[in-house]
PDB file of C-alpha atoms in Angstrom:
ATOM      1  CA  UNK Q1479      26.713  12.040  -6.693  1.00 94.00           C
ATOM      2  CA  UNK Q1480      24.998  12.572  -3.228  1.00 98.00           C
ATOM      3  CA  UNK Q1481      21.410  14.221  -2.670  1.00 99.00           C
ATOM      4  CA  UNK Q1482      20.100  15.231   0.316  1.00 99.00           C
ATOM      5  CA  UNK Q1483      16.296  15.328   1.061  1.00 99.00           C
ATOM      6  CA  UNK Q1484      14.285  16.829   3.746  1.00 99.00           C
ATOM      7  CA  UNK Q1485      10.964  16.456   4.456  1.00 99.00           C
ATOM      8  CA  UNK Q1486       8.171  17.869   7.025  1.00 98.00           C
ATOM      9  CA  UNK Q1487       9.625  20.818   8.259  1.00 98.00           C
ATOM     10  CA  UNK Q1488       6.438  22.052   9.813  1.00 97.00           C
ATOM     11  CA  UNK Q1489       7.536  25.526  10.124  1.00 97.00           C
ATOM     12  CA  UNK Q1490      10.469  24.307  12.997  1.00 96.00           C
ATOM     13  CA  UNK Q1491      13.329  26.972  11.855  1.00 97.00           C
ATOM     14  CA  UNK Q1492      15.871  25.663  14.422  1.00 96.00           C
ATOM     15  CA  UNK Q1493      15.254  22.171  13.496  1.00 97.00           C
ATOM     16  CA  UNK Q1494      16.043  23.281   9.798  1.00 98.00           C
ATOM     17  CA  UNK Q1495      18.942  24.800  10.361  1.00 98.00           C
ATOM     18  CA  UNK Q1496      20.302  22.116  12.394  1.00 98.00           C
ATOM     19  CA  UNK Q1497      19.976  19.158   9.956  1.00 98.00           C
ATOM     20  CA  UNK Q1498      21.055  21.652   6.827  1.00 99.00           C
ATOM     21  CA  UNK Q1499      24.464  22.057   8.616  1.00 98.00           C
ATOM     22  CA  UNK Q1500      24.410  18.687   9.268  1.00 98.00           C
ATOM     23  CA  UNK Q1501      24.332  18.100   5.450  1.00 99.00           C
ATOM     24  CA  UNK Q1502      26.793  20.256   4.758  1.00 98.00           C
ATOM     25  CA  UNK Q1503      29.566  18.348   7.099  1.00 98.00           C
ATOM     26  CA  UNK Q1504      28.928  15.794   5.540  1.00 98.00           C
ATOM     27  CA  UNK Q1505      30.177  17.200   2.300  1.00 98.00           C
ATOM     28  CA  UNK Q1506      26.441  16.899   0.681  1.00 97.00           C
ATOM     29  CA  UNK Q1507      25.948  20.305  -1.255  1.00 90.00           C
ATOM     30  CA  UNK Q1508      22.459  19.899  -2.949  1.00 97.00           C
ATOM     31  CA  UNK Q1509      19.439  19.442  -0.909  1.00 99.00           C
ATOM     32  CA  UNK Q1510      15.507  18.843  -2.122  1.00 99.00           C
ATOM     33  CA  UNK Q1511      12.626  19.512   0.085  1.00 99.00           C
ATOM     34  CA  UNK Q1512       9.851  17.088  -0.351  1.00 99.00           C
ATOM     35  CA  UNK Q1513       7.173  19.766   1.296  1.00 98.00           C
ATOM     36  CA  UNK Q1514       4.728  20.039   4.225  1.00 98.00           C
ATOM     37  CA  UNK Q1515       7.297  23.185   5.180  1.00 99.00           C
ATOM     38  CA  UNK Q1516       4.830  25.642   6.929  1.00 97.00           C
ATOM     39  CA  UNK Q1517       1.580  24.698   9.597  1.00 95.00           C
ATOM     40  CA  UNK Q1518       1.890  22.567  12.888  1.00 92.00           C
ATOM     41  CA  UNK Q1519       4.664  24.847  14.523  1.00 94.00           C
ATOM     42  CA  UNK Q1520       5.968  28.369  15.448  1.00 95.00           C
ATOM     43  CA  UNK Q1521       8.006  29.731  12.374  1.00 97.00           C
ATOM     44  CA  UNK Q1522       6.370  29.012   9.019  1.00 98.00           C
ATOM     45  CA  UNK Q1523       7.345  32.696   7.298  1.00 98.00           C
ATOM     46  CA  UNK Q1524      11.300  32.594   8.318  1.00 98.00           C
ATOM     47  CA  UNK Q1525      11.616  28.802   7.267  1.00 98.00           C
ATOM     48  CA  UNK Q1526      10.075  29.407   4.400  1.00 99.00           C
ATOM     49  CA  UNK Q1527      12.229  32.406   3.725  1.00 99.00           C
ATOM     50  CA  UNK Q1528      15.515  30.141   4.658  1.00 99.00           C
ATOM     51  CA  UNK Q1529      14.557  27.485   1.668  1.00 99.00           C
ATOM     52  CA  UNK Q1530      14.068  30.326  -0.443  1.00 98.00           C
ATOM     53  CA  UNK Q1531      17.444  32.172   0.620  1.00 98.00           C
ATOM     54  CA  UNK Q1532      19.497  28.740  -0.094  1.00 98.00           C
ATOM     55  CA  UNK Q1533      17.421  28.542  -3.629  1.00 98.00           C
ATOM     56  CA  UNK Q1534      17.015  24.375  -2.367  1.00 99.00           C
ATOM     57  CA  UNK Q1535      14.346  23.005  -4.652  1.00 98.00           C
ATOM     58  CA  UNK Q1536      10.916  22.272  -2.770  1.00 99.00           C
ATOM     59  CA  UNK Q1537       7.526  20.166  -3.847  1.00 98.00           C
ATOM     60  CA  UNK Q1538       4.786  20.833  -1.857  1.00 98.00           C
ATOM     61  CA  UNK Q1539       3.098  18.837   0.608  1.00 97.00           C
ATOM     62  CA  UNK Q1540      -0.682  18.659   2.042  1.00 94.00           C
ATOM     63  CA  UNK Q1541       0.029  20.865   4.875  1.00 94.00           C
ATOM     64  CA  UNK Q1542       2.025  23.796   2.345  1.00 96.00           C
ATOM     65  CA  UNK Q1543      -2.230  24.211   0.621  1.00 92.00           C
ATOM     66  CA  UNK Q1544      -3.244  25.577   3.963  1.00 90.00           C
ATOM     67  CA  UNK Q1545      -6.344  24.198   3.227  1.00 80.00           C
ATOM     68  CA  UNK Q1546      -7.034  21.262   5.122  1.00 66.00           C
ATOM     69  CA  UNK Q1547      -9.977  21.807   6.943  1.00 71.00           C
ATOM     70  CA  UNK Q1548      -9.001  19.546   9.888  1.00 69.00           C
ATOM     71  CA  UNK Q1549     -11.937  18.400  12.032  1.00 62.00           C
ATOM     72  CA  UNK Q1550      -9.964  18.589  15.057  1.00 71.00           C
ATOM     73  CA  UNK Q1551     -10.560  22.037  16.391  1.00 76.00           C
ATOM     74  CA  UNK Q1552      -6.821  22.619  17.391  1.00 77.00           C
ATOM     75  CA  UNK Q1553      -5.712  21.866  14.265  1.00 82.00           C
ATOM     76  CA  UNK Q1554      -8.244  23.872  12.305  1.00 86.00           C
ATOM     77  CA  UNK Q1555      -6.950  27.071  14.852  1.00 90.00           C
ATOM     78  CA  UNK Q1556      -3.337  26.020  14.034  1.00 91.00           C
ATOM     79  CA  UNK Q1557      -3.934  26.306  10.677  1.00 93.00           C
ATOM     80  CA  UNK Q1558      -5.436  29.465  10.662  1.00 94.00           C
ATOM     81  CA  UNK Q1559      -2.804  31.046  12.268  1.00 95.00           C
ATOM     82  CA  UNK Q1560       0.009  29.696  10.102  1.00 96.00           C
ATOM     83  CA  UNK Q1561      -2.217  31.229   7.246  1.00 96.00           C
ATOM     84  CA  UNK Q1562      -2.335  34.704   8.739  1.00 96.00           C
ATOM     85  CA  UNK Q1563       1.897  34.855   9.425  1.00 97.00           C
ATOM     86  CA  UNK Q1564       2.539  34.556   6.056  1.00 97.00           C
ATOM     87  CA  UNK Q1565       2.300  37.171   3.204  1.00 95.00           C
ATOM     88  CA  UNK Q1566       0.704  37.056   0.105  1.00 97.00           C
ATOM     89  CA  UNK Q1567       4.093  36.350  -1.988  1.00 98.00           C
ATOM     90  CA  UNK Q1568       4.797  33.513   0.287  1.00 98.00           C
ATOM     91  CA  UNK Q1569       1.167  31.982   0.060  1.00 97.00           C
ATOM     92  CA  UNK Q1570       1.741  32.565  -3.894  1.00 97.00           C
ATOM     93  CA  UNK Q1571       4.974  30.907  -3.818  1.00 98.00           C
ATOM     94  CA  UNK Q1572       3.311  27.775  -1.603  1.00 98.00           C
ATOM     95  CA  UNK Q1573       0.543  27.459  -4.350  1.00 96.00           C
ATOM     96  CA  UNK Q1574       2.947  27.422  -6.798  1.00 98.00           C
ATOM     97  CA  UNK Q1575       4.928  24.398  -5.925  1.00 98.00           C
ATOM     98  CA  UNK Q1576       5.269  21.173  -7.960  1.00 98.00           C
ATOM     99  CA  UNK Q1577       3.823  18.358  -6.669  1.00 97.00           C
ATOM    100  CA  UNK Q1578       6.367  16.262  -7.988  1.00 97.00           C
ATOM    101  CA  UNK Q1579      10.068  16.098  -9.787  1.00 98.00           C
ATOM    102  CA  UNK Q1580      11.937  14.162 -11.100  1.00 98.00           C
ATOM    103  CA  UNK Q1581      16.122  14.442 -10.377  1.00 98.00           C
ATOM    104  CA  UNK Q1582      18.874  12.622 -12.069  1.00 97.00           C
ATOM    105  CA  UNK Q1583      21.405  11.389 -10.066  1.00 97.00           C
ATOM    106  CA  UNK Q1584      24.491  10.657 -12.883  1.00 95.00           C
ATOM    107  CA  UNK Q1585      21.295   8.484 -14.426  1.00 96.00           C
ATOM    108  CA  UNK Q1586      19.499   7.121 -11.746  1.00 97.00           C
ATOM    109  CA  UNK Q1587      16.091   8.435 -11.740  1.00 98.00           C
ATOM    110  CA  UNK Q1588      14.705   9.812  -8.741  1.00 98.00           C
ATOM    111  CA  UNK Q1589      11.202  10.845  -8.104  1.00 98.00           C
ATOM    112  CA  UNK Q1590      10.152  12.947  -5.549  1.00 99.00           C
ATOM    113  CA  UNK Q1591       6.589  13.037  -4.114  1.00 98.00           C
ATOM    114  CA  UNK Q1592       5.485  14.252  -0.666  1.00 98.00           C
ATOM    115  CA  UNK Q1593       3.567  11.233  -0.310  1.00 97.00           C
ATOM    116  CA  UNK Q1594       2.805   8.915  -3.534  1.00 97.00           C
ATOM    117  CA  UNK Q1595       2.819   9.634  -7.201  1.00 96.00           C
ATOM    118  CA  UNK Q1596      -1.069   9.586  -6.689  1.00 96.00           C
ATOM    119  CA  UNK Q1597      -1.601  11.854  -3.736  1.00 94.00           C
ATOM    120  CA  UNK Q1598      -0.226  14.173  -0.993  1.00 95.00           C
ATOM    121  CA  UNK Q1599      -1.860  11.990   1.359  1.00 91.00           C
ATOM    122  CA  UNK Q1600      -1.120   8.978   0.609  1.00 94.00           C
ATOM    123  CA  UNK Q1601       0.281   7.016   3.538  1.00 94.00           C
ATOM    124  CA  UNK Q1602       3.108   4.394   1.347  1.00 94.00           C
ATOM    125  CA  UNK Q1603       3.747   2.116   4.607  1.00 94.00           C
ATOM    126  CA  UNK Q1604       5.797  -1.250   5.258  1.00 93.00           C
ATOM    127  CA  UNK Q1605       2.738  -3.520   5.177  1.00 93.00           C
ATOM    128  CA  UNK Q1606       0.906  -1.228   1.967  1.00 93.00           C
ATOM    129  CA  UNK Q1607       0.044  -3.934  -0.506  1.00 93.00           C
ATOM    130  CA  UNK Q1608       2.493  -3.878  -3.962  1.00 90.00           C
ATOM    131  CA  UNK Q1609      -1.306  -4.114  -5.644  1.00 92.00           C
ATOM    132  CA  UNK Q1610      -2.051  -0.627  -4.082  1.00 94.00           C
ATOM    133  CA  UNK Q1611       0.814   0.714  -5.212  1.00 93.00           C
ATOM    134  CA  UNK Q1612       1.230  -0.663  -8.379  1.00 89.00           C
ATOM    135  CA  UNK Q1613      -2.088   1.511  -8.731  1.00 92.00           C
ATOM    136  CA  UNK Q1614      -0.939   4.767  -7.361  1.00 93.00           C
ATOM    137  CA  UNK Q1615       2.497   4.939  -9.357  1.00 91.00           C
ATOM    138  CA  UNK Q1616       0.696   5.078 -12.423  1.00 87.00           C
ATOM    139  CA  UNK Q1617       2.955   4.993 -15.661  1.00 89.00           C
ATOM    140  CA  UNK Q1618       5.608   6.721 -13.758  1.00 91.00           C
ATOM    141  CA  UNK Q1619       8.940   5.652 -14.940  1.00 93.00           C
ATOM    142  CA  UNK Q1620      11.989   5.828 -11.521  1.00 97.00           C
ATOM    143  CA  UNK Q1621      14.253   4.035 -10.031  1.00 97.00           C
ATOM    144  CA  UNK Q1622      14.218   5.686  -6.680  1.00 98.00           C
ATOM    145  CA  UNK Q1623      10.995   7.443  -5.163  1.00 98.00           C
ATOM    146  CA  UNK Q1624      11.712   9.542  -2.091  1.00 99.00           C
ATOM    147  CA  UNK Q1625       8.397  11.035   0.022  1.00 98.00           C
ATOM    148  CA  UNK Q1626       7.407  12.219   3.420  1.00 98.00           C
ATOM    149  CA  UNK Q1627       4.152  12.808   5.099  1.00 97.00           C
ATOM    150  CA  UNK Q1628       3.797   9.617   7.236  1.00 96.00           C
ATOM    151  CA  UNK Q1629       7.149  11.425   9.481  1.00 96.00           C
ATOM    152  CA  UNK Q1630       8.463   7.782   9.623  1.00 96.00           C
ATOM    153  CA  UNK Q1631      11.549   6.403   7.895  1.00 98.00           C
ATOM    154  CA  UNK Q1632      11.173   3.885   5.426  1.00 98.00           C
ATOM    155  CA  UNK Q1633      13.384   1.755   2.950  1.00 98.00           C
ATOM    156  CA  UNK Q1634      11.253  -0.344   0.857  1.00 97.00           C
ATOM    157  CA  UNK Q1635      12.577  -2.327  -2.212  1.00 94.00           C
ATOM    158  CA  UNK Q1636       9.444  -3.197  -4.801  1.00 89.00           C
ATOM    159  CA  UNK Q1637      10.761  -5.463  -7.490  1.00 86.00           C
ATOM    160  CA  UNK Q1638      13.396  -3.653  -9.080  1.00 90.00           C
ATOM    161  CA  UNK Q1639      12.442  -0.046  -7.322  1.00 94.00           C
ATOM    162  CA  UNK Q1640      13.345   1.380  -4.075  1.00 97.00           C
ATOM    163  CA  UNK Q1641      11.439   3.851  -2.040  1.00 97.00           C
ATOM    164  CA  UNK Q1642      12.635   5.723   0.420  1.00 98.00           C
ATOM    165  CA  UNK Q1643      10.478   7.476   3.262  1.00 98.00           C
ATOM    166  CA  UNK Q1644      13.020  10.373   4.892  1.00 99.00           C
ATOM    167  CA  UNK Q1645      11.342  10.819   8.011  1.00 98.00           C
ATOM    168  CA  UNK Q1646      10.362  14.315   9.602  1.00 98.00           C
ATOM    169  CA  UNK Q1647      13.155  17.073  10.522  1.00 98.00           C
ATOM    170  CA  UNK Q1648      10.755  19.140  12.335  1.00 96.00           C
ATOM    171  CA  UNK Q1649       8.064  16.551  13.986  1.00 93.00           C
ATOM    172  CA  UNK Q1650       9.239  12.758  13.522  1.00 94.00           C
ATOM    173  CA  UNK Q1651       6.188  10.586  15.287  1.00 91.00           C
ATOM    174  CA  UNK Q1652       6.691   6.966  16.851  1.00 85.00           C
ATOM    175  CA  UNK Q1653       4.245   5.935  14.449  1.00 80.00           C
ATOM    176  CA  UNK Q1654       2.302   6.616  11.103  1.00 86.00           C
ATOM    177  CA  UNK Q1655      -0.884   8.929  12.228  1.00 81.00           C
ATOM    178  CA  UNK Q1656      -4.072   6.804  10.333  1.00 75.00           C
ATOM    179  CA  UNK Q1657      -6.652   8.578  13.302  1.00 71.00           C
ATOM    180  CA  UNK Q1658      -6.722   8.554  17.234  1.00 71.00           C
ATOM    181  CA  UNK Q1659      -4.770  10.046  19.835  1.00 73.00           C
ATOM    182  CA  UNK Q1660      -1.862  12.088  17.848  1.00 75.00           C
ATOM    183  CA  UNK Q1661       1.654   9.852  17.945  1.00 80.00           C
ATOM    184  CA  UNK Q1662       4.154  10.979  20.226  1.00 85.00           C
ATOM    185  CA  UNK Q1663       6.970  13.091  18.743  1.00 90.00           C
ATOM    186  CA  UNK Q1664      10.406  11.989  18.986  1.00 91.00           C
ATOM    187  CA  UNK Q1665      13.215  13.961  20.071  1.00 90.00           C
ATOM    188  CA  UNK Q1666      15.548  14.539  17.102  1.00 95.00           C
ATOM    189  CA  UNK Q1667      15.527  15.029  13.054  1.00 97.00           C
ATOM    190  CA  UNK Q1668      15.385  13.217   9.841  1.00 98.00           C
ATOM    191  CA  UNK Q1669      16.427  12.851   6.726  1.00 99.00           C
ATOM    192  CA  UNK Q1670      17.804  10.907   4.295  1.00 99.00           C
ATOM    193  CA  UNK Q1671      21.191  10.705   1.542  1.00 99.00           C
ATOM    194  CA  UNK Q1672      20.147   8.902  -1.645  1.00 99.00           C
ATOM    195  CA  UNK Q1673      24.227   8.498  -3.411  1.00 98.00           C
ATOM    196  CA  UNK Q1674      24.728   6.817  -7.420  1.00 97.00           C
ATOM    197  CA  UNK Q1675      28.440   6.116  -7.383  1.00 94.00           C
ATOM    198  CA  UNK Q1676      29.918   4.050 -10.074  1.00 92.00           C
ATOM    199  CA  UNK Q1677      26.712   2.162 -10.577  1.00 92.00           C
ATOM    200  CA  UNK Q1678      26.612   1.614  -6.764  1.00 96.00           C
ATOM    201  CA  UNK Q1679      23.035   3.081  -5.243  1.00 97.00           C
ATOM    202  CA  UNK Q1680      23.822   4.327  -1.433  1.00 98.00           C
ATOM    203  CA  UNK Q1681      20.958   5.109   0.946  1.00 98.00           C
ATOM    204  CA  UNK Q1682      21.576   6.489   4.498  1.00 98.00           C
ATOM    205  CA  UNK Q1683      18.971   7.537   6.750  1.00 99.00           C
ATOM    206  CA  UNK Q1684      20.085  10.230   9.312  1.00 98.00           C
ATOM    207  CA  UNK Q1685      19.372  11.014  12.709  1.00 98.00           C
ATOM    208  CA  UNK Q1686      20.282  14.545  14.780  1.00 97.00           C
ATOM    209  CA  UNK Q1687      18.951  16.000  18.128  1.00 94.00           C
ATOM    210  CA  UNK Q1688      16.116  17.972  18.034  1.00 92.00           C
ATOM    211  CA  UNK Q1689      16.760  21.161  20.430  1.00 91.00           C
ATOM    212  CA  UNK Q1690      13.514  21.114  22.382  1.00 90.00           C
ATOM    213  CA  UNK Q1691      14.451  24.013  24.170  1.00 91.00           C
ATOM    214  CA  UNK Q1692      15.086  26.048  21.114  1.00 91.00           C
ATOM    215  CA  UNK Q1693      11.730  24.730  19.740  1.00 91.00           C
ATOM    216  CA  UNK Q1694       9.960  25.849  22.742  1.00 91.00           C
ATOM    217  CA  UNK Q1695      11.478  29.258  22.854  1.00 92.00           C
ATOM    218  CA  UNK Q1696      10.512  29.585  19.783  1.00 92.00           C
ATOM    219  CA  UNK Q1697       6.895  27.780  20.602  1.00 92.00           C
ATOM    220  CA  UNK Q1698       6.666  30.933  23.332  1.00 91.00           C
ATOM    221  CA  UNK Q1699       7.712  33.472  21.842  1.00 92.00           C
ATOM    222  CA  UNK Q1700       4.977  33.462  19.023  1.00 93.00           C
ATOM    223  CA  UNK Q1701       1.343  33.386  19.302  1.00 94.00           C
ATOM    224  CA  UNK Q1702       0.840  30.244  18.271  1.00 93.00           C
ATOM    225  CA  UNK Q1703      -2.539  28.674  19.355  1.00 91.00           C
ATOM    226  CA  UNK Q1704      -1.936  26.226  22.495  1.00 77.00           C
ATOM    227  CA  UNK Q1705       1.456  25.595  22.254  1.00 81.00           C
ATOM    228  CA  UNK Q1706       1.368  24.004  25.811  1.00 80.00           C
ATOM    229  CA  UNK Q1707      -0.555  21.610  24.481  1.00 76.00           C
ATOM    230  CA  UNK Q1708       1.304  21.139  21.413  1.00 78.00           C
ATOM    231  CA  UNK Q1709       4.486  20.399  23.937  1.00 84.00           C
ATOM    232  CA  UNK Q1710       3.038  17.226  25.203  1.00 82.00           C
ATOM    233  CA  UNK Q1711       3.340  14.998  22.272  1.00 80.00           C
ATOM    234  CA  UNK Q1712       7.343  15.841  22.807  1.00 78.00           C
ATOM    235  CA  UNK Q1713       6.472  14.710  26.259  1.00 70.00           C
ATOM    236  CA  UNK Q1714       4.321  11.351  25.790  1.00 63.00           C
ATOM    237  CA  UNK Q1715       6.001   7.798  25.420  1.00 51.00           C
ATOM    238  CA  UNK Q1716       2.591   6.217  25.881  1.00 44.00           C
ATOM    239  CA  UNK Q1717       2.304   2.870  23.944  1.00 46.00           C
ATOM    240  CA  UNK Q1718       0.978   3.031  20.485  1.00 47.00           C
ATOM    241  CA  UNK Q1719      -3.279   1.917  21.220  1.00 42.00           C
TER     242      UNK Q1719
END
């Protein structure tokens, strides 16, 4: 058995749509959205709509509450906006979401978290010390934990648990974001295949262009708050500081 999972979609419809059909030539049929869907692009209400269409289960993520309160004044206006394109079924549906579940995959027990078991902002890193997380798991009981939010791939193997960061479709950065100058954005998708075959535990990590043109279209076509702006992290390959 194969599962796909998506993560931070940040309301990018085309990018979506891409990496589902991706999934679906490569024979995976069931897909699990690990949240941060809507805020920090140009279509939150129709890619919201298009998870809800294809029925593919969805947690929520720290972006999908809407209720931030970033400090950075963009971001704040950004967030805004996404609030006032969506109606009040979809905000209802948002504030509804899990914040975790559990899937079984023929037995192996998978646990899906935007972030950590703990938190939907939680950043679970390369270098985050096994005492830290030892802490946030809790007396959660997996095999497999799969998360987003840092919009960097990660495989991870802690004693006899894997965990499995599956990147960003809709904004994957160069870097985790911890404060500073916002990380460049990379030009393609994530998103990751956990497979339990025969005993046999299969992880894959996948990579698709990102259609920057489509994105911008999109990007100009709305009224979303200084999407100009917003273009230049697509733009920037300036060293990590």
């Amino acid at each position: 058995m194969r599962v796909a999972f998506i993560s931070d979609l940040h309301a990018s419809l085309d990018a979506l749509d891409a990496v589902l059909s991706d999934i679906a030539q490569r024979g995976v049929e069931r897909v699990v959205c690990l949240g941060d869907i809507v805020d920090l692009g140009p279509e939150p209400s129709s890619t919201l709509e298009r998870l809800q269409q294809l029925q593919i289960p969805c947690i929520r993520g720290n972006h999908d509450t809407l209720d931030e309160h970033p400090p950075i004044q963009r971001l704040a206006e950004v967030e805004d906006w996404t609030r006032d394109q969506l109606g009040a079924a979809q905000l209802a549906w948002l504030d509804a979401l899990p914040v975790e579940h559990l899937e079984d995959l023929d037995g192996l027990r998978v646990l899906c978290v935007h972030a950590s078991p703990r938190s939907v902002g939680d950043q679970v890193l390369a270098d985050t010390p096994l005492e830290t997380l030892d802490a946030w798991w809790g007396d959660r009981q997996f095999d497999v934990m799969v998360c987003g939010h840092t919009h960097v791939p990660l495989l991870r193997r802690l004693n006899e648990q894997l965990v499995v960061n599956v990147g960003s479709v809709g904004q994957p950065f160069r870097w985790a974001f911890s404060g500073g100058p916002p990380p460049a954005v990379l030009p393609w998708s994530e998103y990751a295949i956990v497979g339990h075959v025969a005993g046999r535990v299969s992880v894959e990590h996948c990579r698709i262009p990102f259609d920057l043109e489509a994105f911008t279209r999109a990007l100009r076509a709305s009224t979303f708050p200084g999407g100009d702006a917003w273009l230049e992290q697509w733009a920037r390959r300036a060293p990590r500081p």
